[in-house]
Amino acid sequence: MTFAIHGLAVSRGVAIGRAVVVASSRMEVVHYFIRPDQVESEIQRARTARNAVIDELRRLQEEMPKDAPGELDALLDVHLMLLQDQALAEAIRNWISERLYNAEWALTTQLEIVSRQFDEMDDEYLRERKADLEQVVERILRHMKGAASPLAQVAPPLSPTGAAPATDGQQLPLDVTTETPLVLVAQDLSPADMLQFKSKVFAGFITAVGGKTSHTAIVARSMDIPAVVGARAASQLIRQDDWVIIDGNEGVVIVDPTPIILAEYSFRQRQTELERERLTRLRYTPSLTMDGQKVELLANIEQPSDGAAAVRAGAVGVGLFRTEFLFMGRSGNLPGEEEQYRAYREAIDGMQGMPVTIRTLDVGADKPLDKAQPKDYYLNPALGLRAIRWSLADPVMFRTQLRAVLRAAAHGQIKLLFPMLAHRSEIEQTLAQLRQAQHELDVRGVAYGPVKLGAMIEIPAAALTVRSFLQYFDFLSIGTNDLIQYTLAIDRADETVAHLYDPMHPAVLRLVAEVIAAANAAGKEVSVCGEMAGDLSMTRLLLGLGLRSFSMHPAQILAVKQEVLRADSSKLAPWAAEVLGSECPAQMLAP
Ligand code: PEP
Ligand code: MG
């Protein structure tokens, strides 16, 4: 039966495919694809674990004290029967051989399907056998965990419900091929999970939680695949293998579509592709407004290798390299100076001489480093030890990053950007750490290069005291994602308040406008690197406010360039002033 689920549109386009539902088992389970030549050994691994559990239960039965209640023996019989069920074994084999799921994923997928069948049974006794099946599966999973697949070392897991993966964020194997496009459905995905999809195994994704500028949504946009987050019941209502349409423009998910609906969305999908193809013609067109104002369009990247996509999209540099993605999901084994240096060099080399803005580590809140920092560890993560606060609390780690950046700067233009500064004391401590890092390199006799220094303006306090930032820094970058979050007191990752997360709120616009004006007046560079920079409905307003540098996901650059080419900044300035004075700016933006 066809039905629709509404969520938040976070990444544009239409995806049509079969659902891969990441089951939320009570046990933590790794999810990854295996290679076709690993199918037999993976099936064997599942079989071995199952046999081990059978042996275990038989031993328990044999050793059972004579006076043990009879029900216990009967229960073990039920468990043994479930374990030896051929249909279950067959289904698990199929998930492994046909979908290339790892054994744990195959097992939990089948558990989910059978659980639903149990739920639908009329007979109460049979319905209750679901719990037995869950217990049996958990026993098998526990066995597998004890004898983890050696494959887990080469293929990174896709972790359940928002926890970061246990390996160091390598890519899912590229050689996974399925005839049908797949879309991923999960309760939640961590930003680190999302990074694994860069290999484009999935045509789109749906999560039950998350806000428009949650980091998970940001990574989806950077990958340029259709996505809907905050589709609350998605992981309960969508079943394994259901046909699903993701409308990333409207934030709607259509499950089990009729042929007519499918034809309509296939048409829309083709239209989007044509529009993208058309935009590629603008790649080498200089980014100038109609009245000749030069506008710098930069890329936001998460991985050093993203530079290639940035160059392809016509970016003239990287305006934000979110380095925290190098640090995520590594179980505390953080990258050292050498590894970071190589990563930053790779980013510079990829940008072919164009400037790269490297932002120091911004972890915390909805970007946990790994499972060691569960989401609820801090009382209020968005207001807690995050970004520069984290770095200043761990100066050894901070200076390791600073040294790596300084060394990379000997090989290309690097701008160094610090996130979430608010206090003058934080600025001074940060600069002292930088001097110390330079000194450490001097002592070691290691070469390093000059860097321009920048501050992110993403806390209202920083925006309101922007002039003092201008005394210390060469450039500013406005992080509108956090600026909106902190100005409006809206958790950017919380879908229940997503409707109040408003980039057009007069207070937000006023702060953005003041920062741009102050930087322009001081002759310092200023850019916007939050999602607002890639939002086409905001381009003309930002140009009118005097912004000449925008940093966004590579996928958005050409569409923004088209807006720039059509804009006349001399006419936009007085209009922007009116918008700023309005009590309802959103109405004035309507086309
Ligand atoms: C921002 O806050 O706008 C920003 C660009 O940084 P991040 O999204 O990584 O917090
Ligand atoms: Mg931020």
PDB file of C-alpha atoms in Angstrom, residues 93-230:
ATOM      1  CA  ARG A  93      22.617 -16.927   3.624  1.00  0.00           C
ATOM      2  CA  ASN A  94      20.597 -14.958   1.075  1.00  0.00           C
ATOM      3  CA  TRP A  95      21.233 -11.577   2.685  1.00  0.00           C
ATOM      4  CA  ILE A  96      24.936 -12.360   2.673  1.00  0.00           C
ATOM      5  CA  SER A  97      25.201 -13.739  -0.840  1.00  0.00           C
ATOM      6  CA  GLU A  98      22.719 -11.490  -2.635  1.00  0.00           C
ATOM      7  CA  ARG A  99      23.204  -8.201  -0.816  1.00  0.00           C
ATOM      8  CA  LEU A 100      26.769  -8.707   0.388  1.00  0.00           C
ATOM      9  CA  TYR A 101      25.793  -7.810   3.954  1.00  0.00           C
ATOM     10  CA  ASN A 102      28.185  -8.844   6.691  1.00  0.00           C
ATOM     11  CA  ALA A 103      26.900 -11.684   8.872  1.00  0.00           C
ATOM     12  CA  GLU A 104      25.737  -9.470  11.745  1.00  0.00           C
ATOM     13  CA  TRP A 105      23.799  -7.222   9.396  1.00  0.00           C
ATOM     14  CA  ALA A 106      22.219 -10.243   7.688  1.00  0.00           C
ATOM     15  CA  LEU A 107      21.183 -11.669  11.031  1.00  0.00           C
ATOM     16  CA  THR A 108      19.594  -8.495  12.393  1.00  0.00           C
ATOM     17  CA  THR A 109      17.875  -7.805   9.085  1.00  0.00           C
ATOM     18  CA  GLN A 110      16.233 -11.208   9.170  1.00  0.00           C
ATOM     19  CA  LEU A 111      15.412 -10.802  12.840  1.00  0.00           C
ATOM     20  CA  GLU A 112      13.533  -7.636  12.007  1.00  0.00           C
ATOM     21  CA  ILE A 113      11.540  -9.307   9.253  1.00  0.00           C
ATOM     22  CA  VAL A 114      10.608 -12.329  11.361  1.00  0.00           C
ATOM     23  CA  SER A 115       9.797 -10.094  14.343  1.00  0.00           C
ATOM     24  CA  ARG A 116       7.197  -8.282  12.278  1.00  0.00           C
ATOM     25  CA  GLN A 117       5.671 -11.620  11.290  1.00  0.00           C
ATOM     26  CA  PHE A 118       5.477 -12.590  14.968  1.00  0.00           C
ATOM     27  CA  ASP A 119       3.840  -9.227  15.786  1.00  0.00           C
ATOM     28  CA  GLU A 120       1.088  -9.943  13.283  1.00  0.00           C
ATOM     29  CA  MET A 121       0.218 -13.368  14.737  1.00  0.00           C
ATOM     30  CA  ASP A 122      -3.133 -13.792  16.451  1.00  0.00           C
ATOM     31  CA  ASP A 123      -1.980 -16.510  18.794  1.00  0.00           C
ATOM     32  CA  GLU A 124      -0.567 -14.900  21.924  1.00  0.00           C
ATOM     33  CA  TYR A 125       1.720 -17.813  22.701  1.00  0.00           C
ATOM     34  CA  LEU A 126       3.296 -17.634  19.267  1.00  0.00           C
ATOM     35  CA  ARG A 127       3.520 -13.814  19.436  1.00  0.00           C
ATOM     36  CA  GLU A 128       5.566 -14.116  22.568  1.00  0.00           C
ATOM     37  CA  ARG A 129       8.092 -16.372  20.843  1.00  0.00           C
ATOM     38  CA  LYS A 130       9.490 -13.195  19.320  1.00  0.00           C
ATOM     39  CA  ALA A 131      11.362 -12.534  22.534  1.00  0.00           C
ATOM     40  CA  ASP A 132      12.913 -16.004  22.288  1.00  0.00           C
ATOM     41  CA  LEU A 133      14.063 -15.338  18.785  1.00  0.00           C
ATOM     42  CA  GLU A 134      15.625 -12.043  19.888  1.00  0.00           C
ATOM     43  CA  GLN A 135      17.470 -13.806  22.670  1.00  0.00           C
ATOM     44  CA  VAL A 136      18.760 -16.436  20.307  1.00  0.00           C
ATOM     45  CA  VAL A 137      19.946 -13.849  17.791  1.00  0.00           C
ATOM     46  CA  GLU A 138      21.654 -11.866  20.523  1.00  0.00           C
ATOM     47  CA  ARG A 139      23.498 -14.983  21.621  1.00  0.00           C
ATOM     48  CA  ILE A 140      24.738 -15.539  18.086  1.00  0.00           C
ATOM     49  CA  LEU A 141      25.761 -11.893  17.794  1.00  0.00           C
ATOM     50  CA  ARG A 142      27.650 -12.102  21.046  1.00  0.00           C
ATOM     51  CA  HIS A 143      29.538 -15.086  19.705  1.00  0.00           C
ATOM     52  CA  MET A 144      30.377 -13.203  16.552  1.00  0.00           C
ATOM     53  CA  LYS A 145      31.611 -10.256  18.542  1.00  0.00           C
ATOM     54  CA  GLY A 146      33.936 -12.560  20.406  1.00  0.00           C
ATOM     55  CA  ALA A 147      35.248 -13.843  17.089  1.00  0.00           C
ATOM     56  CA  ALA A 148      35.008 -10.643  15.074  1.00  0.00           C
ATOM     57  CA  SER A 149      35.387 -11.058  11.365  1.00  0.00           C
ATOM     58  CA  PRO A 150      38.829 -10.224  10.050  1.00  0.00           C
ATOM     59  CA  LEU A 151      36.890  -8.488   7.269  1.00  0.00           C
ATOM     60  CA  ALA A 152      35.763  -5.871   9.748  1.00  0.00           C
ATOM     61  CA  GLN A 153      39.324  -4.602   9.625  1.00  0.00           C
ATOM     62  CA  VAL A 154      39.203  -3.863   5.920  1.00  0.00           C
ATOM     63  CA  ALA A 155      35.610  -2.835   5.450  1.00  0.00           C
ATOM     64  CA  PRO A 156      34.410  -0.192   7.878  1.00  0.00           C
ATOM     65  CA  PRO A 157      31.227  -0.801   9.789  1.00  0.00           C
ATOM     66  CA  LEU A 158      28.156   1.293   9.459  1.00  0.00           C
ATOM     67  CA  SER A 159      27.243   1.647  13.066  1.00  0.00           C
ATOM     68  CA  PRO A 160      23.729   1.564  14.455  1.00  0.00           C
ATOM     69  CA  THR A 161      21.743   4.480  15.824  1.00  0.00           C
ATOM     70  CA  GLY A 162      24.159   7.295  15.617  1.00  0.00           C
ATOM     71  CA  ALA A 163      27.202   5.764  17.215  1.00  0.00           C
ATOM     72  CA  ALA A 164      30.412   6.418  15.371  1.00  0.00           C
ATOM     73  CA  PRO A 165      31.995   3.446  13.644  1.00  0.00           C
ATOM     74  CA  ALA A 166      34.719   1.564  15.376  1.00  0.00           C
ATOM     75  CA  THR A 167      37.268   1.825  12.594  1.00  0.00           C
ATOM     76  CA  ASP A 168      39.061   4.816  11.230  1.00  0.00           C
ATOM     77  CA  GLY A 169      36.459   5.980   8.749  1.00  0.00           C
ATOM     78  CA  GLN A 170      37.736   4.291   5.612  1.00  0.00           C
ATOM     79  CA  GLN A 171      35.361   4.133   2.683  1.00  0.00           C
ATOM     80  CA  LEU A 172      32.881   1.367   2.043  1.00  0.00           C
ATOM     81  CA  PRO A 173      34.341  -0.869  -0.645  1.00  0.00           C
ATOM     82  CA  LEU A 174      33.686   0.615  -4.044  1.00  0.00           C
ATOM     83  CA  ASP A 175      33.264  -2.678  -5.749  1.00  0.00           C
ATOM     84  CA  VAL A 176      29.832  -3.282  -4.278  1.00  0.00           C
ATOM     85  CA  THR A 177      27.465  -3.514  -7.188  1.00  0.00           C
ATOM     86  CA  THR A 178      23.785  -4.163  -7.072  1.00  0.00           C
ATOM     87  CA  GLU A 179      21.429  -3.980 -10.000  1.00  0.00           C
ATOM     88  CA  THR A 180      18.858  -1.945  -8.091  1.00  0.00           C
ATOM     89  CA  PRO A 181      19.615   1.398  -6.454  1.00  0.00           C
ATOM     90  CA  LEU A 182      19.492   1.211  -2.670  1.00  0.00           C
ATOM     91  CA  VAL A 183      18.350   3.830  -0.203  1.00  0.00           C
ATOM     92  CA  LEU A 184      19.359   3.737   3.409  1.00  0.00           C
ATOM     93  CA  VAL A 185      16.783   4.006   6.193  1.00  0.00           C
ATOM     94  CA  ALA A 186      18.002   4.424   9.756  1.00  0.00           C
ATOM     95  CA  GLN A 187      16.902   5.785  13.078  1.00  0.00           C
ATOM     96  CA  ASP A 188      19.960   8.029  13.142  1.00  0.00           C
ATOM     97  CA  LEU A 189      23.343   8.212  11.477  1.00  0.00           C
ATOM     98  CA  SER A 190      26.424   9.863  12.832  1.00  0.00           C
ATOM     99  CA  PRO A 191      28.426  12.236  10.600  1.00  0.00           C
ATOM    100  CA  ALA A 192      31.157   9.604  10.586  1.00  0.00           C
ATOM    101  CA  ASP A 193      28.693   6.983   9.284  1.00  0.00           C
ATOM    102  CA  MET A 194      27.706   9.372   6.553  1.00  0.00           C
ATOM    103  CA  LEU A 195      31.272   9.777   5.406  1.00  0.00           C
ATOM    104  CA  GLN A 196      31.375   6.123   4.519  1.00  0.00           C
ATOM    105  CA  PHE A 197      28.675   6.680   1.923  1.00  0.00           C
ATOM    106  CA  LYS A 198      30.894   8.929  -0.102  1.00  0.00           C
ATOM    107  CA  SER A 199      31.510   5.900  -2.257  1.00  0.00           C
ATOM    108  CA  LYS A 200      27.914   6.370  -3.432  1.00  0.00           C
ATOM    109  CA  VAL A 201      26.739   2.911  -2.479  1.00  0.00           C
ATOM    110  CA  PHE A 202      23.390   4.449  -1.556  1.00  0.00           C
ATOM    111  CA  ALA A 203      21.284   6.604  -3.838  1.00  0.00           C
ATOM    112  CA  GLY A 204      19.722   8.450  -0.928  1.00  0.00           C
ATOM    113  CA  PHE A 205      19.034   8.244   2.760  1.00  0.00           C
ATOM    114  CA  ILE A 206      16.279   8.724   5.311  1.00  0.00           C
ATOM    115  CA  THR A 207      16.667   9.132   9.041  1.00  0.00           C
ATOM    116  CA  ALA A 208      14.066   9.355  11.746  1.00  0.00           C
ATOM    117  CA  VAL A 209      15.909  12.068  13.683  1.00  0.00           C
ATOM    118  CA  GLY A 210      18.028  15.105  12.825  1.00  0.00           C
ATOM    119  CA  GLY A 211      17.597  18.768  11.900  1.00  0.00           C
ATOM    120  CA  LYS A 212      18.312  20.695   8.710  1.00  0.00           C
ATOM    121  CA  THR A 213      21.781  21.792   9.704  1.00  0.00           C
ATOM    122  CA  SER A 214      22.693  18.793  11.802  1.00  0.00           C
ATOM    123  CA  HIS A 215      26.107  17.596  10.769  1.00  0.00           C
ATOM    124  CA  THR A 216      24.579  14.449   9.321  1.00  0.00           C
ATOM    125  CA  ALA A 217      22.462  16.587   6.989  1.00  0.00           C
ATOM    126  CA  ILE A 218      25.490  18.695   6.083  1.00  0.00           C
ATOM    127  CA  VAL A 219      27.473  15.653   5.051  1.00  0.00           C
ATOM    128  CA  ALA A 220      24.504  14.450   2.950  1.00  0.00           C
ATOM    129  CA  ARG A 221      24.467  17.759   1.121  1.00  0.00           C
ATOM    130  CA  SER A 222      28.193  17.578   0.557  1.00  0.00           C
ATOM    131  CA  MET A 223      27.698  14.205  -1.077  1.00  0.00           C
ATOM    132  CA  ASP A 224      24.938  15.633  -3.179  1.00  0.00           C
ATOM    133  CA  ILE A 225      22.532  12.764  -2.633  1.00  0.00           C
ATOM    134  CA  PRO A 226      18.836  13.233  -1.891  1.00  0.00           C
ATOM    135  CA  ALA A 227      18.074  12.964   1.799  1.00  0.00           C
ATOM    136  CA  VAL A 228      15.228  13.447   4.232  1.00  0.00           C
ATOM    137  CA  VAL A 229      15.852  13.630   7.971  1.00  0.00           C
ATOM    138  CA  GLY A 230      13.426  13.873  10.859  1.00  0.00           C
TER     139      GLY A 230
END
